[in-house]
Every structure is written in C-alpha cells, then in structure tokens.
PDB file of C-alpha atoms and ligand atoms in Angstrom:
ATOM      1  CA  UNK A   4       0.000   0.000   0.000  1.00 46.00           C
ATOM      2  CA  UNK A   5       2.789   2.360   0.966  1.00 47.00           C
ATOM      3  CA  UNK A   6       4.657   1.466  -2.214  1.00 46.00           C
ATOM      4  CA  UNK A   7       1.574   2.271  -4.343  1.00 46.00           C
ATOM      5  CA  UNK A   8       1.201   5.697  -2.705  1.00 48.00           C
ATOM      6  CA  UNK A   9       4.819   6.601  -3.403  1.00 73.00           C
ATOM      7  CA  UNK A  10       4.679   5.549  -7.048  1.00 91.00           C
ATOM      8  CA  UNK A  11       3.727   8.382  -9.409  1.00 94.00           C
ATOM      9  CA  UNK A  12       3.857  10.724  -6.367  1.00 92.00           C
ATOM     10  CA  UNK A  13       0.618   9.076  -5.276  1.00 93.00           C
ATOM     11  CA  UNK A  14      -1.294  10.999  -7.967  1.00 97.00           C
ATOM     12  CA  UNK A  15      -4.646   9.289  -8.607  1.00 96.00           C
ATOM     13  CA  UNK A  16      -4.437   9.907 -12.363  1.00 96.00           C
ATOM     14  CA  UNK A  17      -1.768   7.196 -12.473  1.00 96.00           C
ATOM     15  CA  UNK A  18      -3.286   4.708 -10.059  1.00 94.00           C
ATOM     16  CA  UNK A  19      -5.184   1.648 -11.368  1.00 93.00           C
ATOM     17  CA  UNK A  20      -8.587   2.495 -12.842  1.00 92.00           C
ATOM     18  CA  UNK A  21     -10.244   0.527 -10.026  1.00 92.00           C
ATOM     19  CA  UNK A  22      -9.228   3.382  -7.689  1.00 90.00           C
ATOM     20  CA  UNK A  23     -11.662   5.648  -9.583  1.00 94.00           C
ATOM     21  CA  UNK A  24     -14.747   3.631  -8.627  1.00 93.00           C
ATOM     22  CA  UNK A  25     -17.171   5.889  -6.829  1.00 93.00           C
ATOM     23  CA  UNK A  26     -15.106   9.039  -7.429  1.00 97.00           C
ATOM     24  CA  UNK A  27     -17.426  12.032  -7.926  1.00 96.00           C
ATOM     25  CA  UNK A  28     -14.943  13.486 -10.442  1.00 97.00           C
ATOM     26  CA  UNK A  29     -15.158  10.501 -12.765  1.00 95.00           C
ATOM     27  CA  UNK A  30     -16.305  11.746 -16.191  1.00 94.00           C
ATOM     28  CA  UNK A  31     -16.102  15.381 -15.108  1.00 97.00           C
ATOM     29  CA  UNK A  32     -12.339  15.824 -15.540  1.00 98.00           C
ATOM     30  CA  UNK A  33      -9.867  14.666 -18.175  1.00 97.00           C
ATOM     31  CA  UNK A  34      -7.973  13.028 -15.331  1.00 97.00           C
ATOM     32  CA  UNK A  35      -6.987   9.783 -17.060  1.00 97.00           C
ATOM     33  CA  UNK A  36      -5.102   9.344 -20.302  1.00 96.00           C
ATOM     34  CA  UNK A  37      -7.406   8.965 -23.291  1.00 95.00           C
ATOM     35  CA  UNK A  38      -6.366   8.434 -26.934  1.00 97.00           C
ATOM     36  CA  UNK A  39      -9.475  10.245 -28.199  1.00 96.00           C
ATOM     37  CA  UNK A  40      -8.549  13.423 -26.318  1.00 96.00           C
ATOM     38  CA  UNK A  41      -4.972  13.224 -27.620  1.00 97.00           C
ATOM     39  CA  UNK A  42      -6.056  12.760 -31.254  1.00 97.00           C
ATOM     40  CA  UNK A  43      -8.541  15.624 -30.880  1.00 96.00           C
ATOM     41  CA  UNK A  44      -5.737  17.914 -29.707  1.00 96.00           C
ATOM     42  CA  UNK A  45      -3.366  16.865 -32.520  1.00 96.00           C
ATOM     43  CA  UNK A  46      -6.054  17.310 -35.199  1.00 96.00           C
ATOM     44  CA  UNK A  47      -6.843  20.804 -33.924  1.00 96.00           C
ATOM     45  CA  UNK A  48      -3.180  21.834 -33.915  1.00 96.00           C
ATOM     46  CA  UNK A  49      -2.684  20.527 -37.450  1.00 96.00           C
ATOM     47  CA  UNK A  50      -5.665  22.618 -38.556  1.00 96.00           C
ATOM     48  CA  UNK A  51      -3.492  25.635 -37.778  1.00 97.00           C
ATOM     49  CA  UNK A  52      -0.027  24.271 -38.659  1.00 97.00           C
ATOM     50  CA  UNK A  53      -0.654  22.551 -42.003  1.00 98.00           C
ATOM     51  CA  UNK A  54      -1.992  25.635 -43.861  1.00 98.00           C
ATOM     52  CA  UNK A  55       0.952  27.603 -42.423  1.00 98.00           C
ATOM     53  CA  UNK A  56       3.445  25.008 -43.672  1.00 98.00           C
ATOM     54  CA  UNK A  57       1.871  24.829 -47.147  1.00 98.00           C
ATOM     55  CA  UNK A  58       1.759  28.619 -47.432  1.00 98.00           C
ATOM     56  CA  UNK A  59       5.383  29.093 -46.309  1.00 97.00           C
ATOM     57  CA  UNK A  60       6.604  26.513 -48.837  1.00 97.00           C
ATOM     58  CA  UNK A  61       4.523  27.969 -51.672  1.00 97.00           C
ATOM     59  CA  UNK A  62       5.771  31.467 -50.819  1.00 97.00           C
ATOM     60  CA  UNK A  63       9.405  30.349 -51.044  1.00 97.00           C
ATOM     61  CA  UNK A  64      10.090  30.482 -47.312  1.00 96.00           C
ATOM     62  CA  UNK A  65       9.965  26.750 -46.598  1.00 95.00           C
ATOM     63  CA  UNK A  66      13.491  26.620 -45.196  1.00 95.00           C
ATOM     64  CA  UNK A  67      12.498  29.083 -42.464  1.00 95.00           C
ATOM     65  CA  UNK A  68      10.200  26.382 -41.102  1.00 95.00           C
ATOM     66  CA  UNK A  69      13.313  24.669 -39.766  1.00 97.00           C
ATOM     67  CA  UNK A  70      13.588  27.575 -37.317  1.00 97.00           C
ATOM     68  CA  UNK A  71       9.966  26.965 -36.315  1.00 97.00           C
ATOM     69  CA  UNK A  72      10.680  23.260 -35.815  1.00 97.00           C
ATOM     70  CA  UNK A  73      13.765  24.030 -33.709  1.00 98.00           C
ATOM     71  CA  UNK A  74      11.869  26.555 -31.595  1.00 98.00           C
ATOM     72  CA  UNK A  75       8.983  24.100 -31.121  1.00 97.00           C
ATOM     73  CA  UNK A  76      11.361  21.401 -29.930  1.00 97.00           C
ATOM     74  CA  UNK A  77      13.011  23.718 -27.402  1.00 97.00           C
ATOM     75  CA  UNK A  78       9.681  25.209 -26.323  1.00 98.00           C
ATOM     76  CA  UNK A  79       7.839  21.928 -25.771  1.00 97.00           C
ATOM     77  CA  UNK A  80      10.760  19.992 -24.292  1.00 96.00           C
ATOM     78  CA  UNK A  81      12.418  22.615 -22.099  1.00 97.00           C
ATOM     79  CA  UNK A  82      10.515  25.867 -21.705  1.00 98.00           C
ATOM     80  CA  UNK A  83       6.857  24.817 -21.671  1.00 98.00           C
ATOM     81  CA  UNK A  84       7.900  21.548 -20.073  1.00 98.00           C
ATOM     82  CA  UNK A  85       9.164  23.451 -17.045  1.00 98.00           C
ATOM     83  CA  UNK A  86       6.739  26.377 -16.718  1.00 98.00           C
ATOM     84  CA  UNK A  87       3.522  24.453 -17.532  1.00 98.00           C
ATOM     85  CA  UNK A  88       3.817  20.693 -17.818  1.00 98.00           C
ATOM     86  CA  UNK A  89       6.035  20.034 -14.782  1.00 98.00           C
ATOM     87  CA  UNK A  90       3.087  21.231 -12.638  1.00 98.00           C
ATOM     88  CA  UNK A  91       0.634  18.857 -14.319  1.00 98.00           C
ATOM     89  CA  UNK A  92      -0.535  15.569 -12.752  1.00 98.00           C
ATOM     90  CA  UNK A  93       0.293  13.841 -16.047  1.00 98.00           C
ATOM     91  CA  UNK A  94       3.932  14.780 -15.483  1.00 98.00           C
ATOM     92  CA  UNK A  95       3.887  12.947 -12.134  1.00 97.00           C
ATOM     93  CA  UNK A  96       4.004   9.524 -13.760  1.00 97.00           C
ATOM     94  CA  UNK A  97       7.155   7.549 -12.996  1.00 96.00           C
ATOM     95  CA  UNK A  98       9.537   7.255 -15.968  1.00 96.00           C
ATOM     96  CA  UNK A  99      11.034   9.737 -18.397  1.00 96.00           C
ATOM     97  CA  UNK A 100       8.398   9.786 -21.157  1.00 98.00           C
ATOM     98  CA  UNK A 101       5.283  11.961 -20.934  1.00 98.00           C
ATOM     99  CA  UNK A 102       1.955  10.212 -21.576  1.00 98.00           C
ATOM    100  CA  UNK A 103      -0.644  12.969 -21.643  1.00 97.00           C
ATOM    101  CA  UNK A 104      -3.545  14.222 -23.747  1.00 97.00           C
ATOM    102  CA  UNK A 105      -1.487  16.861 -25.607  1.00 96.00           C
ATOM    103  CA  UNK A 106       2.315  16.557 -25.543  1.00 96.00           C
ATOM    104  CA  UNK A 107       2.381  12.753 -25.634  1.00 97.00           C
ATOM    105  CA  UNK A 108       5.804  11.162 -26.085  1.00 96.00           C
ATOM    106  CA  UNK A 109       7.981  14.063 -24.955  1.00 97.00           C
ATOM    107  CA  UNK A 110      11.064  13.319 -22.876  1.00 96.00           C
ATOM    108  CA  UNK A 111      10.580  14.551 -19.312  1.00 97.00           C
ATOM    109  CA  UNK A 112      13.597  16.720 -18.539  1.00 97.00           C
ATOM    110  CA  UNK A 113      12.300  18.126 -15.247  1.00 97.00           C
ATOM    111  CA  UNK A 114      11.050  16.722 -11.981  1.00 97.00           C
ATOM    112  CA  UNK A 115       7.366  16.916 -11.087  1.00 97.00           C
ATOM    113  CA  UNK A 116       6.412  20.229  -9.426  1.00 98.00           C
ATOM    114  CA  UNK A 117       3.146  19.683  -7.514  1.00 97.00           C
ATOM    115  CA  UNK A 118       2.799  23.372  -6.621  1.00 97.00           C
ATOM    116  CA  UNK A 119       0.777  25.729  -8.890  1.00 97.00           C
ATOM    117  CA  UNK A 120       2.391  27.780 -11.644  1.00 98.00           C
ATOM    118  CA  UNK A 121       3.855  31.098 -10.487  1.00 97.00           C
ATOM    119  CA  UNK A 122       2.843  34.443 -12.004  1.00 98.00           C
ATOM    120  CA  UNK A 123       6.199  34.606 -13.809  1.00 98.00           C
ATOM    121  CA  UNK A 124       5.591  31.174 -15.325  1.00 98.00           C
ATOM    122  CA  UNK A 125       2.120  32.194 -16.500  1.00 98.00           C
ATOM    123  CA  UNK A 126       3.536  35.315 -18.148  1.00 98.00           C
ATOM    124  CA  UNK A 127       6.242  33.240 -19.829  1.00 98.00           C
ATOM    125  CA  UNK A 128       3.616  30.841 -21.140  1.00 98.00           C
ATOM    126  CA  UNK A 129       1.841  33.676 -22.981  1.00 98.00           C
ATOM    127  CA  UNK A 130       5.147  34.858 -24.465  1.00 98.00           C
ATOM    128  CA  UNK A 131       6.158  31.341 -25.512  1.00 98.00           C
ATOM    129  CA  UNK A 132       2.756  30.551 -27.040  1.00 97.00           C
ATOM    130  CA  UNK A 133       2.701  33.861 -28.921  1.00 97.00           C
ATOM    131  CA  UNK A 134       6.055  33.052 -30.534  1.00 98.00           C
ATOM    132  CA  UNK A 135       4.952  29.494 -31.334  1.00 97.00           C
ATOM    133  CA  UNK A 136       1.679  30.485 -32.961  1.00 97.00           C
ATOM    134  CA  UNK A 137       2.959  33.698 -34.546  1.00 97.00           C
ATOM    135  CA  UNK A 138       6.189  32.332 -36.055  1.00 97.00           C
ATOM    136  CA  UNK A 139       4.938  31.408 -39.546  1.00 97.00           C
ATOM    137  CA  UNK A 140       2.872  34.527 -40.235  1.00 97.00           C
ATOM    138  CA  UNK A 141       5.679  36.961 -41.209  1.00 97.00           C
ATOM    139  CA  UNK A 142       6.860  34.414 -43.791  1.00 97.00           C
ATOM    140  CA  UNK A 143       3.337  33.904 -45.131  1.00 97.00           C
ATOM    141  CA  UNK A 144       3.001  37.660 -45.578  1.00 98.00           C
ATOM    142  CA  UNK A 145       6.479  38.096 -47.090  1.00 97.00           C
ATOM    143  CA  UNK A 146       5.642  35.287 -49.527  1.00 97.00           C
ATOM    144  CA  UNK A 147       2.285  36.983 -50.301  1.00 97.00           C
ATOM    145  CA  UNK A 148       0.374  33.874 -49.225  1.00 98.00           C
ATOM    146  CA  UNK A 149      -2.561  35.813 -47.845  1.00 98.00           C
ATOM    147  CA  UNK A 150      -5.170  33.081 -48.345  1.00 98.00           C
ATOM    148  CA  UNK A 151      -3.064  30.511 -46.485  1.00 98.00           C
ATOM    149  CA  UNK A 152      -2.396  33.072 -43.751  1.00 98.00           C
ATOM    150  CA  UNK A 153      -6.127  33.555 -43.312  1.00 98.00           C
ATOM    151  CA  UNK A 154      -6.817  29.811 -43.225  1.00 98.00           C
ATOM    152  CA  UNK A 155      -4.023  29.332 -40.687  1.00 98.00           C
ATOM    153  CA  UNK A 156      -5.283  32.222 -38.569  1.00 98.00           C
ATOM    154  CA  UNK A 157      -8.763  30.703 -38.626  1.00 98.00           C
ATOM    155  CA  UNK A 158      -7.210  27.347 -37.620  1.00 98.00           C
ATOM    156  CA  UNK A 159      -5.388  29.015 -34.710  1.00 97.00           C
ATOM    157  CA  UNK A 160      -8.620  30.657 -33.550  1.00 97.00           C
ATOM    158  CA  UNK A 161     -10.518  27.375 -33.811  1.00 97.00           C
ATOM    159  CA  UNK A 162      -7.704  25.607 -31.959  1.00 97.00           C
ATOM    160  CA  UNK A 163      -7.890  27.944 -28.962  1.00 95.00           C
ATOM    161  CA  UNK A 164     -11.677  28.230 -28.938  1.00 96.00           C
ATOM    162  CA  UNK A 165     -12.212  24.466 -29.050  1.00 96.00           C
ATOM    163  CA  UNK A 166      -9.385  23.767 -26.622  1.00 95.00           C
ATOM    164  CA  UNK A 167     -10.730  26.207 -24.079  1.00 94.00           C
ATOM    165  CA  UNK A 168     -14.311  25.013 -24.391  1.00 94.00           C
ATOM    166  CA  UNK A 169     -13.783  21.233 -24.405  1.00 93.00           C
ATOM    167  CA  UNK A 170     -10.363  20.609 -22.829  1.00 95.00           C
ATOM    168  CA  UNK A 171      -9.411  23.489 -20.515  1.00 96.00           C
ATOM    169  CA  UNK A 172     -12.800  23.140 -18.798  1.00 96.00           C
ATOM    170  CA  UNK A 173     -11.795  19.625 -17.702  1.00 97.00           C
ATOM    171  CA  UNK A 174      -7.978  19.683 -17.669  1.00 97.00           C
ATOM    172  CA  UNK A 175      -6.176  18.681 -14.479  1.00 98.00           C
ATOM    173  CA  UNK A 176      -3.385  21.243 -14.847  1.00 98.00           C
ATOM    174  CA  UNK A 177      -5.510  23.641 -12.796  1.00 98.00           C
ATOM    175  CA  UNK A 178      -3.057  26.540 -12.470  1.00 98.00           C
ATOM    176  CA  UNK A 179      -2.633  26.965 -16.240  1.00 98.00           C
ATOM    177  CA  UNK A 180      -4.003  30.426 -17.156  1.00 97.00           C
ATOM    178  CA  UNK A 181      -6.298  28.800 -19.755  1.00 96.00           C
ATOM    179  CA  UNK A 182      -7.847  26.418 -17.213  1.00 97.00           C
ATOM    180  CA  UNK A 183     -11.558  26.920 -16.410  1.00 97.00           C
ATOM    181  CA  UNK A 184     -12.329  23.964 -14.132  1.00 98.00           C
ATOM    182  CA  UNK A 185     -14.825  25.008 -11.394  1.00 97.00           C
ATOM    183  CA  UNK A 186     -13.192  25.563  -8.018  1.00 97.00           C
ATOM    184  CA  UNK A 187     -15.163  22.819  -6.248  1.00 97.00           C
ATOM    185  CA  UNK A 188     -13.813  20.222  -8.689  1.00 98.00           C
ATOM    186  CA  UNK A 189     -10.264  21.551  -8.235  1.00 98.00           C
ATOM    187  CA  UNK A 190     -10.641  21.300  -4.462  1.00 97.00           C
ATOM    188  CA  UNK A 191     -11.921  17.732  -4.681  1.00 97.00           C
ATOM    189  CA  UNK A 192      -8.995  16.676  -6.911  1.00 97.00           C
ATOM    190  CA  UNK A 193      -6.516  18.327  -4.524  1.00 97.00           C
ATOM    191  CA  UNK A 194      -8.197  16.618  -1.588  1.00 96.00           C
ATOM    192  CA  UNK A 195      -7.721  13.272  -3.325  1.00 96.00           C
ATOM    193  CA  UNK A 196      -4.069  14.069  -4.067  1.00 96.00           C
ATOM    194  CA  UNK A 197      -2.380  15.189  -0.848  1.00 95.00           C
ATOM    195  CA  UNK A 198       1.009  15.811  -2.517  1.00 96.00           C
ATOM    196  CA  UNK A 199      -0.616  18.502  -4.648  1.00 97.00           C
ATOM    197  CA  UNK A 200      -3.026  19.679  -1.961  1.00 96.00           C
ATOM    198  CA  UNK A 201      -0.136  20.358   0.406  1.00 96.00           C
ATOM    199  CA  UNK A 202       1.891  22.149  -2.289  1.00 97.00           C
ATOM    200  CA  UNK A 203      -1.160  24.293  -3.081  1.00 96.00           C
ATOM    201  CA  UNK A 204      -1.484  25.247   0.577  1.00 93.00           C
ATOM    202  CA  UNK A 205      -4.804  23.444   0.961  1.00 76.00           C
ATOM    203  CA  UNK A 206      -5.693  21.595   4.146  1.00 58.00           C
ATOM    204  CA  UNK A 207      -5.508  17.878   3.418  1.00 56.00           C
TER     205      UNK A 207
HETATM  206  S1  SF4 B 286      -9.992  12.366  -9.942  1.00 63.65           S
HETATM  207 FE1  SF4 B 286      -8.568  10.674  -9.679  1.00 63.65          FE
HETATM  208  S2  SF4 B 286      -9.777   9.065  -8.645  1.00 63.65           S
HETATM  209 FE2  SF4 B 286     -11.231  10.547  -9.482  1.00 63.65          FE
HETATM  210  S3  SF4 B 286     -11.798   9.739 -11.508  1.00 63.65           S
HETATM  211 FE3  SF4 B 286     -10.061  11.166 -11.822  1.00 63.65          FE
HETATM  212  S4  SF4 B 286      -8.222   9.850 -11.729  1.00 63.65           S
HETATM  213 FE4  SF4 B 286      -9.920   8.676 -10.841  1.00 63.65          FE
HETATM  214  S1  SF4 B 287      -1.881  17.754 -20.345  1.00 63.65           S
HETATM  215 FE1  SF4 B 287      -1.081  19.756 -21.016  1.00 63.65          FE
HETATM  216  S2  SF4 B 287      -0.123  20.650 -19.207  1.00 63.65           S
HETATM  217 FE2  SF4 B 287      -0.423  18.457 -18.802  1.00 63.65          FE
HETATM  218  S3  SF4 B 287       1.540  17.532 -19.375  1.00 63.65           S
HETATM  219 FE3  SF4 B 287       0.191  17.428 -21.152  1.00 63.65          FE
HETATM  220  S4  SF4 B 287       0.630  19.261 -22.378  1.00 63.65           S
HETATM  221 FE4  SF4 B 287       1.480  19.573 -20.329  1.00 63.65          FE
END
C-alpha cells in the first residue's frame, strides 16, 4: 500500500482504474489518459499548422520552417515543459516519457512540481505561445500567401476556442491560465491528491 502511494507521487491519475470507482470526479475531468482526447488535440493543432506550412513553402520560405521546428522542440521539451507541464498531474508519472492528452511522447527533462504555476511562469507561457503560434505569419506575408495566412489564422482561432471550451474546462493542470475547471472540482482533486493539496497550501 505504501509502495503504491509513493509511485507516481501518489497521484490518482496514475493509479489503477479501479481506484476511480465511486469518485465524484469521474467523467467530469480529463484526469486519465485517453487516446481520443490526444487525437482531438493533434487534429486541432494541425488545422493551424498545415496551412501555415503549405503557405510558407509555396511562398518560397519553406526553409524558415526549420527555425519553427527548432523553436517548437526547445519550447515543448524545455521551456513549456518546465513552466507548464512540470506542474501537471500527467507529469507525475514515474519514468522519463510523458503520456498525456497533448504533448504525448515528450522526454521529461524536469522533476514533477506539484505546486501551482507562479505568475512569472504564467507570463512566460503567454510569451512562448505567442512566438509558437505567430512564427509562420511573417513568412506567409512576405511570400504573399494571404489566403493561407487567413486559413491558418482561422485554424489558430478554432484551436484555442475548441481547446478552451472542451479541454481546458476539464484539464487537471488547474493553475494553467487557460484552465476553467470550477473551483469545487479543483478542491476535490486536490483533496484526493495530498502531494498537490499540500503544495497548493490546501488543508488535506
Ligand atoms: S480524480 Fe482521480 S480518482 Fe477521481 S476519476 Fe479522476 S483519476 Fe480517478
Ligand atoms: S496535459 Fe497539457 S499541461 Fe499536462 S503535461 Fe500534457 S501538455 Fe502539459
């Protein structure tokens, strides 16, 4: 029993599914890994990225996409990994590979940080996301690929709108600035996960 509590920092998201029986949060949070949620996220992101890639190549700026790829790798692995993902219950799983509903398969560079994101980390997230999503647009405009720029912009808007409505409203990374989970559900999850509850300064 003690061994099970220590594994995965005791986070319920990574305990056997039988531990969820009777949990009032079951079905109300995206608190267990789900392939459907992951594929939904990937499809939404591609709806923004693919038009941007096509437009950059057609405009003669395809090689600049290597800079976007390099930035994305650094952002997801190191920067976002530390400021956002290291605070997420999905990051608490034992092992070095992330199995979550968005950044599945990334190498986990950092340790799990059960405390909420700081204000500085939230500000950095906005900066990092702005660079990530804005990177291709100057090249689309320089290449006069206005139609692809519009399609990509529409894809980016759809990505954030859908994400916020269907994922952020149930995501277990509660301190993310996009998160909209009701406070009573957050409190119940923290109550069920004392490592996080303590780090959040909640009585457990
Ligand atoms: S909050 Fe934890 S115990 Fe409850 S359903 Fe989600 S993973 Fe299971
Ligand atoms: S669900 Fe989101 S915040 Fe959590 S580890 Fe995955 S990408 Fe990071």
